[in-house]
N, CA, C and O atoms as a GROMACS GRO file, in nm:
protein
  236
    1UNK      N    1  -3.156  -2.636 -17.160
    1UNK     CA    2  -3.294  -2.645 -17.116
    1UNK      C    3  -3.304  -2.704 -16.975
    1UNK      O    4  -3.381  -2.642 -16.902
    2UNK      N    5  -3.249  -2.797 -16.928
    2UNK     CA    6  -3.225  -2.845 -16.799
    2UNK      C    7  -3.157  -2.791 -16.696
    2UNK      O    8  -3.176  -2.840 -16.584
    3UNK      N    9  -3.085  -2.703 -16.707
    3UNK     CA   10  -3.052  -2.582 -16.649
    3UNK      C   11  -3.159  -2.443 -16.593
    3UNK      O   12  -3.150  -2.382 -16.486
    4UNK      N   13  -3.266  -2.421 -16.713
    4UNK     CA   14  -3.351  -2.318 -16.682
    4UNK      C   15  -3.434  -2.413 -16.648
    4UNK      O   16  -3.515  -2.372 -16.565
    5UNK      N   17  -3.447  -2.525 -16.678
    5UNK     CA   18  -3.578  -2.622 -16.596
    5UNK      C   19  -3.535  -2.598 -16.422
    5UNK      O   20  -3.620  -2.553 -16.346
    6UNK      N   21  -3.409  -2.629 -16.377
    6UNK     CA   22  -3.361  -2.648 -16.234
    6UNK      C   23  -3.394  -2.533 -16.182
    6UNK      O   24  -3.443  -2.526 -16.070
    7UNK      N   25  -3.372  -2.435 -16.253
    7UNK     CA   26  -3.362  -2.281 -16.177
    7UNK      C   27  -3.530  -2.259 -16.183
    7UNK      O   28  -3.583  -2.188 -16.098
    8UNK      N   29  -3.590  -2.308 -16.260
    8UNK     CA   30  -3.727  -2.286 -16.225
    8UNK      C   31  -3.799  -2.366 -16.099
    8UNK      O   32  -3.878  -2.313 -16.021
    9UNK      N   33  -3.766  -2.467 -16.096
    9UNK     CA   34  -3.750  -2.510 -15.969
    9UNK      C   35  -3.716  -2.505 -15.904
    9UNK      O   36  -3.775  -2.586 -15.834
   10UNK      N   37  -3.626  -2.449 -15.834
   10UNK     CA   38  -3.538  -2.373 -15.742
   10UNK      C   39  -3.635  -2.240 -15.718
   10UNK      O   40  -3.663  -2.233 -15.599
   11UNK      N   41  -3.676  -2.168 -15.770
   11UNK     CA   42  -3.767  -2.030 -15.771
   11UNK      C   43  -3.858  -2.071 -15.744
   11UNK      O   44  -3.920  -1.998 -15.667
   12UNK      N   45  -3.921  -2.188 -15.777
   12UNK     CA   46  -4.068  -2.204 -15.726
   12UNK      C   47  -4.069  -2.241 -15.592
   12UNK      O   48  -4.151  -2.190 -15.515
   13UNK      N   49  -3.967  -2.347 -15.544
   13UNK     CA   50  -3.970  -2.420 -15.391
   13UNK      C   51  -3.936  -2.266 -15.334
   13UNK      O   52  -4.017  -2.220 -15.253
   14UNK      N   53  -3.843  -2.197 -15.364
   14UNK     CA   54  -3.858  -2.100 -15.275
   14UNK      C   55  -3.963  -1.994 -15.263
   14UNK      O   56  -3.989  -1.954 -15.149
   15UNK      N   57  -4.023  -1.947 -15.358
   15UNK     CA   58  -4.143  -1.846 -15.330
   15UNK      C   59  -4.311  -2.002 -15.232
   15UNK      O   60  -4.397  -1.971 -15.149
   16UNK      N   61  -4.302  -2.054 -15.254
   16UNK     CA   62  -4.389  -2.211 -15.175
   16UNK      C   63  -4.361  -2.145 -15.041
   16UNK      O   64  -4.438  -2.088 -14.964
   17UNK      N   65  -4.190  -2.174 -15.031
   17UNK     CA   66  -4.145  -2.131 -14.874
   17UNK      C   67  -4.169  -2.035 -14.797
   17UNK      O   68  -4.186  -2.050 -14.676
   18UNK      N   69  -4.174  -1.895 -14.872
   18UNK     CA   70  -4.229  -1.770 -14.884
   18UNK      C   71  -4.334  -1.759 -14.844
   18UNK      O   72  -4.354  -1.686 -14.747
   19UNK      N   73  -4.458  -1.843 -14.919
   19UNK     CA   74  -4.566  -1.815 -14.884
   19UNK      C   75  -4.647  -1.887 -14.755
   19UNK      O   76  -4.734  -1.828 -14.691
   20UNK      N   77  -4.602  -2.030 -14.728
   20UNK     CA   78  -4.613  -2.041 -14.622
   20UNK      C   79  -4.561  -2.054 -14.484
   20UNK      O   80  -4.578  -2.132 -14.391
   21UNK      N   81  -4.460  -1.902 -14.516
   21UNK     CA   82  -4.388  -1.858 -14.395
   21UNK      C   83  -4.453  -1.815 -14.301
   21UNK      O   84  -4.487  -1.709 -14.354
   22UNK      N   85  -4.488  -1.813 -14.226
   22UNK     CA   86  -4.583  -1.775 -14.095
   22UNK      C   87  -4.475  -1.634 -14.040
   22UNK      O   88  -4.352  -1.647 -14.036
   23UNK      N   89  -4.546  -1.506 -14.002
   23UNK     CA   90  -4.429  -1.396 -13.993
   23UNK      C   91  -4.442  -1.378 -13.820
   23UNK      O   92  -4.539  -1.408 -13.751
   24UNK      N   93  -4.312  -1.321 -13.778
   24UNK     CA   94  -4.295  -1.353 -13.664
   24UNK      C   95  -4.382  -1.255 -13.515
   24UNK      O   96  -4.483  -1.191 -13.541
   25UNK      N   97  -4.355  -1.256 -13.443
   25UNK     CA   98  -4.441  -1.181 -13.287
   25UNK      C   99  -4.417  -1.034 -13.361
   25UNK      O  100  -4.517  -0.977 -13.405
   26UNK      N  101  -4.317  -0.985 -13.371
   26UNK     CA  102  -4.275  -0.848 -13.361
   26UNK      C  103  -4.330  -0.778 -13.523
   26UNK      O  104  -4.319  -0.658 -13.548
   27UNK      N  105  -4.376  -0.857 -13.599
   27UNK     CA  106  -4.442  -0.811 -13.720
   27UNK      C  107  -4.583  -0.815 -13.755
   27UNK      O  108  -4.635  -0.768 -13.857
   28UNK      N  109  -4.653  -0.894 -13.632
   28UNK     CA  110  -4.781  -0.915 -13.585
   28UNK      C  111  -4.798  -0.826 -13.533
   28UNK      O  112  -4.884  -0.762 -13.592
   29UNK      N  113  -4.760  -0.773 -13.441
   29UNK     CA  114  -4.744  -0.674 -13.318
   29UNK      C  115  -4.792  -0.521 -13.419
   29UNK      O  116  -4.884  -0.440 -13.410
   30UNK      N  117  -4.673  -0.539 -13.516
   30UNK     CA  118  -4.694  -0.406 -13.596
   30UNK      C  119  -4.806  -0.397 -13.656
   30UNK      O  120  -4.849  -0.282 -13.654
   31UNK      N  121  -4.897  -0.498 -13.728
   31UNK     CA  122  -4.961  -0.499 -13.820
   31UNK      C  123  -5.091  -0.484 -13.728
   31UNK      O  124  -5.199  -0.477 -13.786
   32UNK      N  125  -5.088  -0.481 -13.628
   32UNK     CA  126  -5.197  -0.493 -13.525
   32UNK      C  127  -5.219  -0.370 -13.481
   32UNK      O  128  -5.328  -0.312 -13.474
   33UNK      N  129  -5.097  -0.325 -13.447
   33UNK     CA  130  -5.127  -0.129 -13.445
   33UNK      C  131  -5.198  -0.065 -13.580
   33UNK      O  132  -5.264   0.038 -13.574
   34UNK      N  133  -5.182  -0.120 -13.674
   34UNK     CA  134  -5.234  -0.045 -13.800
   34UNK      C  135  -5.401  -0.057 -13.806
   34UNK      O  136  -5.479   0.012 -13.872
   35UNK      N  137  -5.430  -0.177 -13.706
   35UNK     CA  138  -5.581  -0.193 -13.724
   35UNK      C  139  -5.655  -0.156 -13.602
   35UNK      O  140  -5.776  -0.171 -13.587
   36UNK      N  141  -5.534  -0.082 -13.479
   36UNK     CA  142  -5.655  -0.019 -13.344
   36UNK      C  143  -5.601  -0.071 -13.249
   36UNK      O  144  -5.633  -0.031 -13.137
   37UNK      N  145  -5.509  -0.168 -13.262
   37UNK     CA  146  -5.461  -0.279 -13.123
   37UNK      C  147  -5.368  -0.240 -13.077
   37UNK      O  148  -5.290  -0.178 -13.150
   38UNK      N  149  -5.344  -0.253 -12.978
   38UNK     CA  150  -5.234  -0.255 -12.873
   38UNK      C  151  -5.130  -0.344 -12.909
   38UNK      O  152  -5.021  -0.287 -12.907
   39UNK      N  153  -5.126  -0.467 -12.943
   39UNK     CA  154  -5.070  -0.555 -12.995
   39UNK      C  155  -5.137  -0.714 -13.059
   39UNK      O  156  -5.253  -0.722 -13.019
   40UNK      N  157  -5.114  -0.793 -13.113
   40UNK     CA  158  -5.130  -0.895 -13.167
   40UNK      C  159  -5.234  -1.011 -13.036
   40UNK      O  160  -5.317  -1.100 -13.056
   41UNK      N  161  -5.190  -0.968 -12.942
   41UNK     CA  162  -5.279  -1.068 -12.857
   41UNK      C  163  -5.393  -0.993 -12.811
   41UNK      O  164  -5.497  -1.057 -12.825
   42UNK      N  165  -5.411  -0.873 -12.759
   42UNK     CA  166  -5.506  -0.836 -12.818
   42UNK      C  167  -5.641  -0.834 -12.911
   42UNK      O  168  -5.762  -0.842 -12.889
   43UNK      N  169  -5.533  -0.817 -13.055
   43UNK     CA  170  -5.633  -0.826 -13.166
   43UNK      C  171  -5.677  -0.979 -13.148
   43UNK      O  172  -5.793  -1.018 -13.161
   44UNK      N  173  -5.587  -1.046 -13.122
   44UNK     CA  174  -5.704  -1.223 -13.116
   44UNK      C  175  -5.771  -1.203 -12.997
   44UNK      O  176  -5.804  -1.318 -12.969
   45UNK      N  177  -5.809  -1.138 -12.917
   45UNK     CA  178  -5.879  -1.188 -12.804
   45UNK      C  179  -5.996  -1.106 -12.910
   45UNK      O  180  -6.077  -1.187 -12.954
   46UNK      N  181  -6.023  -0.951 -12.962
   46UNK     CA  182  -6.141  -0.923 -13.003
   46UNK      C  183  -6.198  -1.006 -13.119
   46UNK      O  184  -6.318  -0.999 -13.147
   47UNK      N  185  -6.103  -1.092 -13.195
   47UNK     CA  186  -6.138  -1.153 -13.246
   47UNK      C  187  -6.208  -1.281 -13.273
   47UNK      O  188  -6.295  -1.329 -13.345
   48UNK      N  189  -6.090  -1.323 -13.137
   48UNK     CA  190  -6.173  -1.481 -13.081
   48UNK      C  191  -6.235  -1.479 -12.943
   48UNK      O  192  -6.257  -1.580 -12.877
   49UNK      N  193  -6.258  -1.372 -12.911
   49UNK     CA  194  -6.305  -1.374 -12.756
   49UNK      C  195  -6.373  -1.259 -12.718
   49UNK      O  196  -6.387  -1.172 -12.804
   50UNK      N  197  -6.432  -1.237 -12.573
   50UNK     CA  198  -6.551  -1.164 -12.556
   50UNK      C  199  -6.440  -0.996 -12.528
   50UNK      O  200  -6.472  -0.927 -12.431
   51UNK      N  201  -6.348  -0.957 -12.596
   51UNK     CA  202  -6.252  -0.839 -12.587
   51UNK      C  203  -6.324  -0.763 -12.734
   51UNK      O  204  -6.366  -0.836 -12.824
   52UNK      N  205  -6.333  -0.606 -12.748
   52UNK     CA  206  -6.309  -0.571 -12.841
   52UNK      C  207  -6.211  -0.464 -12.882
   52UNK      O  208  -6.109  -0.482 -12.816
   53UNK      N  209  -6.196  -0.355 -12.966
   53UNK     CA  210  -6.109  -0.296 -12.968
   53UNK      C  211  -6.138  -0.146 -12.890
   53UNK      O  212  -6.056  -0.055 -12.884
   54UNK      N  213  -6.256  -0.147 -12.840
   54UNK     CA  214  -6.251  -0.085 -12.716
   54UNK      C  215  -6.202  -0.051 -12.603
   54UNK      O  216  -6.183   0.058 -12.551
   55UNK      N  217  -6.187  -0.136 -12.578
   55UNK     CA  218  -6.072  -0.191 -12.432
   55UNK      C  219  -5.942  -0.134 -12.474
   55UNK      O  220  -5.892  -0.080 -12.376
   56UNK      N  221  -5.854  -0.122 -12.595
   56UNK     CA  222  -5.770  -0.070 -12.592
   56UNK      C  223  -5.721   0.123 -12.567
   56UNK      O  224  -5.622   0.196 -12.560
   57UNK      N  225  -5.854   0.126 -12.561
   57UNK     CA  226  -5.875   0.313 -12.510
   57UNK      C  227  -5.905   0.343 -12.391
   57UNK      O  228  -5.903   0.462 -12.360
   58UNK      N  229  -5.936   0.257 -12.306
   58UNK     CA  230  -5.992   0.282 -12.124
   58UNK      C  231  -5.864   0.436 -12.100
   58UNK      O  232  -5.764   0.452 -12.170
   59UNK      N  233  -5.887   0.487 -12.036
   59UNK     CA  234  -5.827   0.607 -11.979
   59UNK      C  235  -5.827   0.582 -11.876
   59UNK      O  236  -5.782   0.662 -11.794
   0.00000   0.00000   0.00000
């Protein structure tokens, strides 16, 4: 029983770690094309600032 107790603990600290892994530039970047952006800084400027996703189409 103290054995599957450890390993349950062990599984939990790691999915914790998991979840508040923050994911890195180059997976932001991607996830930002999926919503209209050019890239990740970008999407925060229409988000937090006077940019929208307009600006990423100028010709």
């Amino acid at each position: 029983m103290e054995k599957k107790r450890e390993a349950l603990k062990k599984l939990l600290a790691a999915v914790e770690k998991e979840l508040l892994h923050k994911p890195n530039k180059k997976t932001l970047d991607r996830l930002s094309l999926l919503v209209g952006f050019q890239d990740w800084d970008s999407f925060q400027d229409a988000l937090h600032g006077d940019a929208d996703g307009k600006t990423n189409y100028k010709s």
